[in-house]
CSV table of C-alpha atoms and ligand atoms in Angstrom, one decimal:
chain,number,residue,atom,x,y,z
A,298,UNK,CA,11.7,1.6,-29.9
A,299,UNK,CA,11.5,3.3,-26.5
A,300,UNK,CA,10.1,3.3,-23.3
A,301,UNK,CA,6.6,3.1,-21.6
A,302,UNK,CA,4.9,2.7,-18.4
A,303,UNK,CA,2.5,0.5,-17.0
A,304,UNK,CA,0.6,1.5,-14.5
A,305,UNK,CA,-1.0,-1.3,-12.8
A,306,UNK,CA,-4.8,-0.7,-12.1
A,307,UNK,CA,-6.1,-4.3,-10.6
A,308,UNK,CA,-5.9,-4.0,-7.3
A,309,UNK,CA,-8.4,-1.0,-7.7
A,310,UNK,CA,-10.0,-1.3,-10.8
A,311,UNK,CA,-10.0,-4.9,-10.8
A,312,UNK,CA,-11.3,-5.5,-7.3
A,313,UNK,CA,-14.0,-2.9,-7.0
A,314,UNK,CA,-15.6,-4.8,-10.4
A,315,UNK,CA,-15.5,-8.5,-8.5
A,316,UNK,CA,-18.4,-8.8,-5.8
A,317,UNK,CA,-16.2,-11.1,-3.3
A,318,UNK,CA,-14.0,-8.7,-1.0
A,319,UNK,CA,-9.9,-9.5,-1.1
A,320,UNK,CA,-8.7,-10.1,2.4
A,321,UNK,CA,-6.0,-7.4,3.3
A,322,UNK,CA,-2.6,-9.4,3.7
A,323,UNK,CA,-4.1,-11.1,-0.3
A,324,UNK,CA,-4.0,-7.8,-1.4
A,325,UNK,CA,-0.4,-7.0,0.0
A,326,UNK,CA,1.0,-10.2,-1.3
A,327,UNK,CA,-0.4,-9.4,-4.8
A,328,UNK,CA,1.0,-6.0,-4.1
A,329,UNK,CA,4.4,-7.2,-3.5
A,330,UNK,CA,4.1,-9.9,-6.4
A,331,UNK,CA,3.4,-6.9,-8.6
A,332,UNK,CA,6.4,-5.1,-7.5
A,333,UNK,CA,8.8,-7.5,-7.7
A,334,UNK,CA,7.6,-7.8,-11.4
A,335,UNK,CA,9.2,-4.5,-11.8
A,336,UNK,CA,5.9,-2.7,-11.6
A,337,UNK,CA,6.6,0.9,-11.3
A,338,UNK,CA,3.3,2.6,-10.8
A,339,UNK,CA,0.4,1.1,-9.2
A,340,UNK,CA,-3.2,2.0,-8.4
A,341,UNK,CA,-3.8,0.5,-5.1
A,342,UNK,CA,-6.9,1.4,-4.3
A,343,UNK,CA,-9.8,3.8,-3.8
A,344,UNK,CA,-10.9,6.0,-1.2
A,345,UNK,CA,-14.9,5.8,-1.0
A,346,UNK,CA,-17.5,5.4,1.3
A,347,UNK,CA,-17.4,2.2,2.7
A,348,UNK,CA,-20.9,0.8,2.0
A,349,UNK,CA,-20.4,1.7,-1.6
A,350,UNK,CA,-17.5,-0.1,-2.1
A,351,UNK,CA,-16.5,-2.5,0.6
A,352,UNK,CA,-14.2,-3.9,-1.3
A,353,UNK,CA,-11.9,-0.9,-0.9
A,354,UNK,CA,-12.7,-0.2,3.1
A,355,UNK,CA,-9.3,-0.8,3.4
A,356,UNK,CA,-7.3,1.0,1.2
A,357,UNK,CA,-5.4,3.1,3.9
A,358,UNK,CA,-3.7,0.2,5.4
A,359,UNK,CA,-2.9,-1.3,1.4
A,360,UNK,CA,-1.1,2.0,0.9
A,361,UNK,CA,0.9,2.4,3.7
A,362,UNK,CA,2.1,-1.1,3.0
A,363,UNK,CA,2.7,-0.5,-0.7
A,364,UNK,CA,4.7,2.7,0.7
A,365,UNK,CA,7.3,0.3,2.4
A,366,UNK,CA,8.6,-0.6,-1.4
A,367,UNK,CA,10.8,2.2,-3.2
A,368,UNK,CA,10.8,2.4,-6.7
A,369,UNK,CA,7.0,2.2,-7.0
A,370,UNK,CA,4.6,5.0,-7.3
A,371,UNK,CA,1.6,4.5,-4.9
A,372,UNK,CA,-1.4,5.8,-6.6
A,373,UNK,CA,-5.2,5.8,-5.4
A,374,UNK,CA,-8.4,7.1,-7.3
A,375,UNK,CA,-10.8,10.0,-5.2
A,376,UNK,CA,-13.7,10.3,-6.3
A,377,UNK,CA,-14.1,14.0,-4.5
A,378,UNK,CA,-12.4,15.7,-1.7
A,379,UNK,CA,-13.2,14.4,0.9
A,380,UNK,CA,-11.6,10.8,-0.5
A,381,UNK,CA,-8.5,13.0,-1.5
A,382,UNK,CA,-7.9,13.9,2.6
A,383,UNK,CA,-8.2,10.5,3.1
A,384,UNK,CA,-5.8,9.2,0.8
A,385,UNK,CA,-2.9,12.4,0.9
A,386,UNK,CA,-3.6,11.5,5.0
A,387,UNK,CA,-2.2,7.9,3.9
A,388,UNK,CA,0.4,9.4,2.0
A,389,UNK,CA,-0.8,8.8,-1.5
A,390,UNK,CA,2.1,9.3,-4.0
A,391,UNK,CA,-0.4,10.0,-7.0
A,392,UNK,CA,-4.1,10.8,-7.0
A,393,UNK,CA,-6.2,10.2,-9.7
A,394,UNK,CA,-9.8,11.6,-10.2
A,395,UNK,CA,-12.4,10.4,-12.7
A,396,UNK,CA,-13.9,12.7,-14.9
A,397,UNK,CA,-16.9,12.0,-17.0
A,398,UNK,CA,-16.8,13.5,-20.3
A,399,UNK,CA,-20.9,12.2,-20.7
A,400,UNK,CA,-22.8,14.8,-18.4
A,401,UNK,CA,-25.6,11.5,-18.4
A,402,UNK,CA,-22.7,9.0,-16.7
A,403,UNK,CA,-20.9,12.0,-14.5
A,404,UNK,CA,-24.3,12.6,-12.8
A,405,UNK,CA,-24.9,8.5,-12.8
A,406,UNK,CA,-21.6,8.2,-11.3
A,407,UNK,CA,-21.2,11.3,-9.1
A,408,UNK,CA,-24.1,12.9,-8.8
A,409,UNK,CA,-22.1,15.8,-9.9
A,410,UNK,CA,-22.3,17.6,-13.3
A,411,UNK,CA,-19.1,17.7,-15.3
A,412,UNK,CA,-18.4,21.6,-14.5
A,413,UNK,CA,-18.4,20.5,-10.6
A,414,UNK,CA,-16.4,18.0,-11.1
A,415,UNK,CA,-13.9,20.5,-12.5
A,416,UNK,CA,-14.6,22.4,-9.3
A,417,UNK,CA,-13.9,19.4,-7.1
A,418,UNK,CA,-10.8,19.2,-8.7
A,419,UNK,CA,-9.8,22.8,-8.1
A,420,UNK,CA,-10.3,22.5,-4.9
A,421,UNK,CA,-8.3,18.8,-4.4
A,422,UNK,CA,-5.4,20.8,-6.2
A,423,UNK,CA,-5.5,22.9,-3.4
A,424,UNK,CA,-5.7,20.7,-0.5
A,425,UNK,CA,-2.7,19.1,-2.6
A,426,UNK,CA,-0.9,22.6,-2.4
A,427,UNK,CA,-1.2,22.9,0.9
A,428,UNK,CA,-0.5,19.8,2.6
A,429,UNK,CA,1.9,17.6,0.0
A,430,UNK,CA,2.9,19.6,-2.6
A,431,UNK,CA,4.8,16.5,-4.3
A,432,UNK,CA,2.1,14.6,-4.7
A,433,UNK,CA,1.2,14.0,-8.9
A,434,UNK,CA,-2.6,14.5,-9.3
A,435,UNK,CA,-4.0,13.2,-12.7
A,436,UNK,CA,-8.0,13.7,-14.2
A,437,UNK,CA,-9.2,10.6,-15.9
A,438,UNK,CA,-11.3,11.7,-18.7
A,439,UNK,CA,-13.9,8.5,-18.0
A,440,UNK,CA,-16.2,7.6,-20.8
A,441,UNK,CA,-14.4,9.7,-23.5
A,442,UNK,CA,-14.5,7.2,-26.3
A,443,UNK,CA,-18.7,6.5,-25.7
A,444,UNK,CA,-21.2,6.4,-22.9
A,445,UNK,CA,-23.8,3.1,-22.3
A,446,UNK,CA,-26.4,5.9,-20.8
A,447,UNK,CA,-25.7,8.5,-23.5
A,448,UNK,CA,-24.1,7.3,-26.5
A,449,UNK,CA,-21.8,9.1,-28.5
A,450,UNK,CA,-19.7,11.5,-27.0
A,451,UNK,CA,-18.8,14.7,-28.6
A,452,UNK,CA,-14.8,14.6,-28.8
A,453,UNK,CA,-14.9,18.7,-28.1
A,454,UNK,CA,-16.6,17.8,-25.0
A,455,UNK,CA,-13.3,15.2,-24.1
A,456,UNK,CA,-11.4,17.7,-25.2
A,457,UNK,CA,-13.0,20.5,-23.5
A,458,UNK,CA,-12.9,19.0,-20.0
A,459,UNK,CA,-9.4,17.6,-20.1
A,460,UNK,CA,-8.3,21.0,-20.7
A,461,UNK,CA,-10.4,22.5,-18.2
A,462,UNK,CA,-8.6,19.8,-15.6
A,463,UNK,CA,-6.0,21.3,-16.3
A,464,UNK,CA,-6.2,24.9,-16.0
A,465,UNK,CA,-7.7,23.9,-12.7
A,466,UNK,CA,-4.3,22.7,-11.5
A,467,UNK,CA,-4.1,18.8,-12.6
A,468,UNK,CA,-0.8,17.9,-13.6
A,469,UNK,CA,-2.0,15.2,-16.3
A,470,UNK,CA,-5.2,14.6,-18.0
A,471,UNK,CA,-5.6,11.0,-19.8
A,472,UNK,CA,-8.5,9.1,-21.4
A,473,UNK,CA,-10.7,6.3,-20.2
A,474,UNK,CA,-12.5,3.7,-22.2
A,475,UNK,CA,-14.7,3.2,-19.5
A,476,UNK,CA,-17.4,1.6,-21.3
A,477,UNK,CA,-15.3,-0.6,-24.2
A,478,UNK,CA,-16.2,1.4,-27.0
A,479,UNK,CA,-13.6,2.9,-28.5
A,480,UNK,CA,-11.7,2.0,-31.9
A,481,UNK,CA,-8.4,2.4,-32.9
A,482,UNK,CA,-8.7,5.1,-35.3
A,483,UNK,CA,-11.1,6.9,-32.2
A,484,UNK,CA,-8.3,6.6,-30.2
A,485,UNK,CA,-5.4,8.2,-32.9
A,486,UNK,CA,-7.8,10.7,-33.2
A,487,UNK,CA,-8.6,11.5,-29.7
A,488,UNK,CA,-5.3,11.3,-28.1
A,489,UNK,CA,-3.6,13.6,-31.2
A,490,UNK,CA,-6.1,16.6,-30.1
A,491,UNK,CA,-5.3,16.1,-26.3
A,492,UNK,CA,-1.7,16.5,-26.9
A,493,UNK,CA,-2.3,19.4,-29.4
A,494,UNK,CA,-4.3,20.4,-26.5
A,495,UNK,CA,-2.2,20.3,-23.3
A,496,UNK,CA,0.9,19.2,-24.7
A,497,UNK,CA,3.3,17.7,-21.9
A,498,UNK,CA,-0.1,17.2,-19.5
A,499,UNK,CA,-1.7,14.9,-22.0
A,500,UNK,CA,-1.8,11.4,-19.3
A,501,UNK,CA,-2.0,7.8,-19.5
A,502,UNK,CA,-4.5,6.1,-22.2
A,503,UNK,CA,-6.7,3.9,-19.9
A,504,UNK,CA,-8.4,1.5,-22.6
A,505,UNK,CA,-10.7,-1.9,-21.8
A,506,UNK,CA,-10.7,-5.0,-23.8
A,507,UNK,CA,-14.9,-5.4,-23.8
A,508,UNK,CA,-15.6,-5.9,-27.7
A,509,UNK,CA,-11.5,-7.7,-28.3
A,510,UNK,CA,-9.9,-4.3,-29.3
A,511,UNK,CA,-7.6,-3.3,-26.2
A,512,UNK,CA,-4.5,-4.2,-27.7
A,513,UNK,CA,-5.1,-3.2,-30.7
A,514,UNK,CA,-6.2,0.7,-29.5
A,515,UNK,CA,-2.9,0.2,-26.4
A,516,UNK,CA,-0.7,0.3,-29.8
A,517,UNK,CA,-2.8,3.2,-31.6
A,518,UNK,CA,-2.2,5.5,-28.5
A,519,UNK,CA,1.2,4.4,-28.5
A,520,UNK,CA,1.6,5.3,-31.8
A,521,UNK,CA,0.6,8.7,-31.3
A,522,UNK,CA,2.9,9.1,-28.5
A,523,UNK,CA,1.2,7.7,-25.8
A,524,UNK,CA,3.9,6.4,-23.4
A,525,UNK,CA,1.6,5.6,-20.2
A,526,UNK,CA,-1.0,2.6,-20.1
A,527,UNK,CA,-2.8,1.6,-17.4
A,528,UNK,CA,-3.6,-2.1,-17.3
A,529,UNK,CA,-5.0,-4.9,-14.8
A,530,UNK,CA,-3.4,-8.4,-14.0
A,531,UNK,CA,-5.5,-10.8,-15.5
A,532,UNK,CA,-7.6,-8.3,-17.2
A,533,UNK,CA,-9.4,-8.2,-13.6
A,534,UNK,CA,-12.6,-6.0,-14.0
A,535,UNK,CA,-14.6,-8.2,-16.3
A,536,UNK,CA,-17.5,-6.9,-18.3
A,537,UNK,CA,-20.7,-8.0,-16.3
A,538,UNK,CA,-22.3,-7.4,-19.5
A,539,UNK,CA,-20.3,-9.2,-21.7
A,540,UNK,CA,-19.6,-12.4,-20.2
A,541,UNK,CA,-16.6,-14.0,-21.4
A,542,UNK,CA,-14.7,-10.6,-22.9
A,543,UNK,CA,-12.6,-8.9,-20.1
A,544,UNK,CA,-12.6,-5.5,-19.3
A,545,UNK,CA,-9.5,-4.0,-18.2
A,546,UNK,CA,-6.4,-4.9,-20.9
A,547,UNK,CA,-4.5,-7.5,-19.2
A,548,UNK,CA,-1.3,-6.2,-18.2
A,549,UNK,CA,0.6,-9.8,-19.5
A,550,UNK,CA,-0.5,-9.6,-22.9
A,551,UNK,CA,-0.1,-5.6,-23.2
A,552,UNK,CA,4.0,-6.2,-21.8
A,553,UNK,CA,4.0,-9.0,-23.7
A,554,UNK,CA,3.5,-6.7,-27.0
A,555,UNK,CA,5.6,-4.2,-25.9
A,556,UNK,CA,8.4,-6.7,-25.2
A,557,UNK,CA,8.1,-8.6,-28.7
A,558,UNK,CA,8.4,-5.0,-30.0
A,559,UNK,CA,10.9,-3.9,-28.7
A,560,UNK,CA,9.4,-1.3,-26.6
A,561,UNK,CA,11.1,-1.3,-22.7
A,562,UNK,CA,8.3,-1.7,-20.2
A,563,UNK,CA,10.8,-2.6,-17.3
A,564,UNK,CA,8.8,-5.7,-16.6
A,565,UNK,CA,10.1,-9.3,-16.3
A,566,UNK,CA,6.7,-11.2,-18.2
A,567,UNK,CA,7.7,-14.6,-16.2
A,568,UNK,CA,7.7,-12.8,-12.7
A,569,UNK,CA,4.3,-10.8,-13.8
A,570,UNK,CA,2.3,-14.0,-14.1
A,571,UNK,CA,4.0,-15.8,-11.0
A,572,UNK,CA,2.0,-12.5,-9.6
A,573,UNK,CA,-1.4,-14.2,-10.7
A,574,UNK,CA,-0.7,-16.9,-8.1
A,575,UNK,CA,-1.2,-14.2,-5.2
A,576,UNK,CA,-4.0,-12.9,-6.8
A,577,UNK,CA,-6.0,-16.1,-7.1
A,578,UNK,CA,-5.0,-17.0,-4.2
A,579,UNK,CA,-6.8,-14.4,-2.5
A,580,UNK,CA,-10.2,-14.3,-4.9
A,581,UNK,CA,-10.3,-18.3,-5.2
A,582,UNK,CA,-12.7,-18.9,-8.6
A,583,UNK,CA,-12.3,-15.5,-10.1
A,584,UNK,CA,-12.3,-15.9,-13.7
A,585,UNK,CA,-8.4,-14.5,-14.5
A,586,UNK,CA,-8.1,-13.8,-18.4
A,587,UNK,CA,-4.6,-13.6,-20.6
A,588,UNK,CA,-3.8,-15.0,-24.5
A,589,UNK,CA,0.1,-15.1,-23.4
A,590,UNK,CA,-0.2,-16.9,-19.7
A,591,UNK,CA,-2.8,-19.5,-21.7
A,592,UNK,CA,-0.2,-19.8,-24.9
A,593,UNK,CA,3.0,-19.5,-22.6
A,594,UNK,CA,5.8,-18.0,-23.7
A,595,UNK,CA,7.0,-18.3,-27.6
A,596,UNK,CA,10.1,-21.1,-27.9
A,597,UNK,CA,13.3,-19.1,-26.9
A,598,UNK,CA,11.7,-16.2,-26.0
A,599,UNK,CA,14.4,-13.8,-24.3
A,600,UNK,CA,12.7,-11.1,-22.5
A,601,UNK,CA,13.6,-7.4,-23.2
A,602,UNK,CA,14.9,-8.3,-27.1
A,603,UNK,CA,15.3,-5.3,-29.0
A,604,UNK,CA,14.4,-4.6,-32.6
B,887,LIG,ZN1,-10.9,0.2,-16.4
């Protein structure tokens, strides 16, 4: 049934949603939790101006201490060049840069229109070139499934803009359900023309759990041949305006599908939720979601069964 990834987005996504800040060593011992899950990608952090986001001030320090694991690709999201120095000066593994396919949420988010953010990734892909030509650098297409400030979203705008990402130099382009809006048959849709698209550069399918669908659009990209998904422990990165629905799919039950399918994900389920003990630990009375660590596992459950 083959193979994905999961690309673990809590300690970034996640903690730059919750208002109370994660001490540094919490963050590490989550980190390591994570890791030892079998976790092979993970977005540690961000790298943005402090008083915006003091939840992430110290993202340096979380990366060079992710960086003493092997086997795990440290990632961190810049919002614009100046947060890419930052991170590639941490040594960054992966960068990822958000996108907004809605020109009404890119100049909300950014202040940028969408054509310079295209230029703001031309010119991170050339910092890249110059100073750690390893490094993976990926454009999140955020808010391409629909937009709280502008609605719809034309899908030849998504379309447009992941392609222009990449003739700009990104390596991937994937798609965000930033705001919870997207269906299953959206996603099939939208993740078939990206790969007719850019072909191998088509990225990870970044999907939220807001209005219950998560899962259910996870296996629609899937079954297009989507074989990255990021998720958050937890589903860390609530809604604030749906209380009660999570936002981020919750990496548990998302491995938890995979597994019952069949599908490798590399990830021992029992260790992954021992890694919720770090994380509460460090953001006592945070509301952590997950069907399949409330359930518990299904009598006899053997982890990694195949079809
Ligand atoms: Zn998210």
């Amino acid at each position: 049934m083959g193979t994905v990834l999961i690309s673990e987005v809590g300690p970034r996504d996640g903690l730059q949603s919750v208002k109370s800040i994660m001490a540094t060593a919490d963050k590490c011992r989550w980190i390591d939790a994570l890791v030892a899950a079998g976790l092979q990608e993970i977005e540690v952090g961000s790298f943005v101006p402090v008083h915006l986001l003091p939840q992430m001030a110290d993202t340096a320090a979380v990366v060079r201490h992710a960086l003493t694991h092997t086997g795990v690709t440290v990632m961190a999201l810049v919002p614009n060049l100046r947060g890419a120095q930052a991170a590639l000066e941490a040594g960054v593994q992966k960068l990822t840069i958000p996108v907004s396919a809605s020109a009404a949420h890119s100049l909300a988010n950014v202040r940028k229109t969408r054509e310079a953010m295209v230029e703001e990734v031309r010119a991170i892909v050339r910092l890249r070139d110059a100073v750690a030509p390893f490094v993976k650098i990926e454009a999140g297409i955020a808010t391409a499934f629909g937009c709280t400030i502008q609605g719809a979203v034309a899908e030849d705008d998504v379309i447009w803009l992941a392609s222009e990402c990449i003739a700009a130099g990104a390596d991937e382009s994937g798609l965000s359900d930033t705001t919870g809006m997207a269906n299953p048959a959206q996603v099939r849709r939208l993740f078939t023309r990206l790969r007719a698209a850019i072909g191998p550069h088509a990225g990870a399918a970044h999907l939220h759990n807001t209005r219950g669908l998560g899962l259910a659009n996870c296996l629609a990209a899937f079954d297009v041949g989507v074989t990255t998904f990021d998720a958050s422990l937890g589903g860390l990165g609530g809604c604030p305006y749906a209380p009660g629905a999570s936002g981020n799919v919750v990496t548990e039950d998302l491995v938890f599908m995979f597994e019952a399918m069949g599908v490798n994900t590399g990830i021992d389920i029992e260790k992954l939720m021992a890694a919720r003990a770090p994380l509460q630990a460090g953001l006592p009375g945070e509301v952590l979601y997950g069907m399949t660590p409330e359930a518990g596992l299904p009598k006899n459950w053997s982890p990694n069964v195949r079809a």
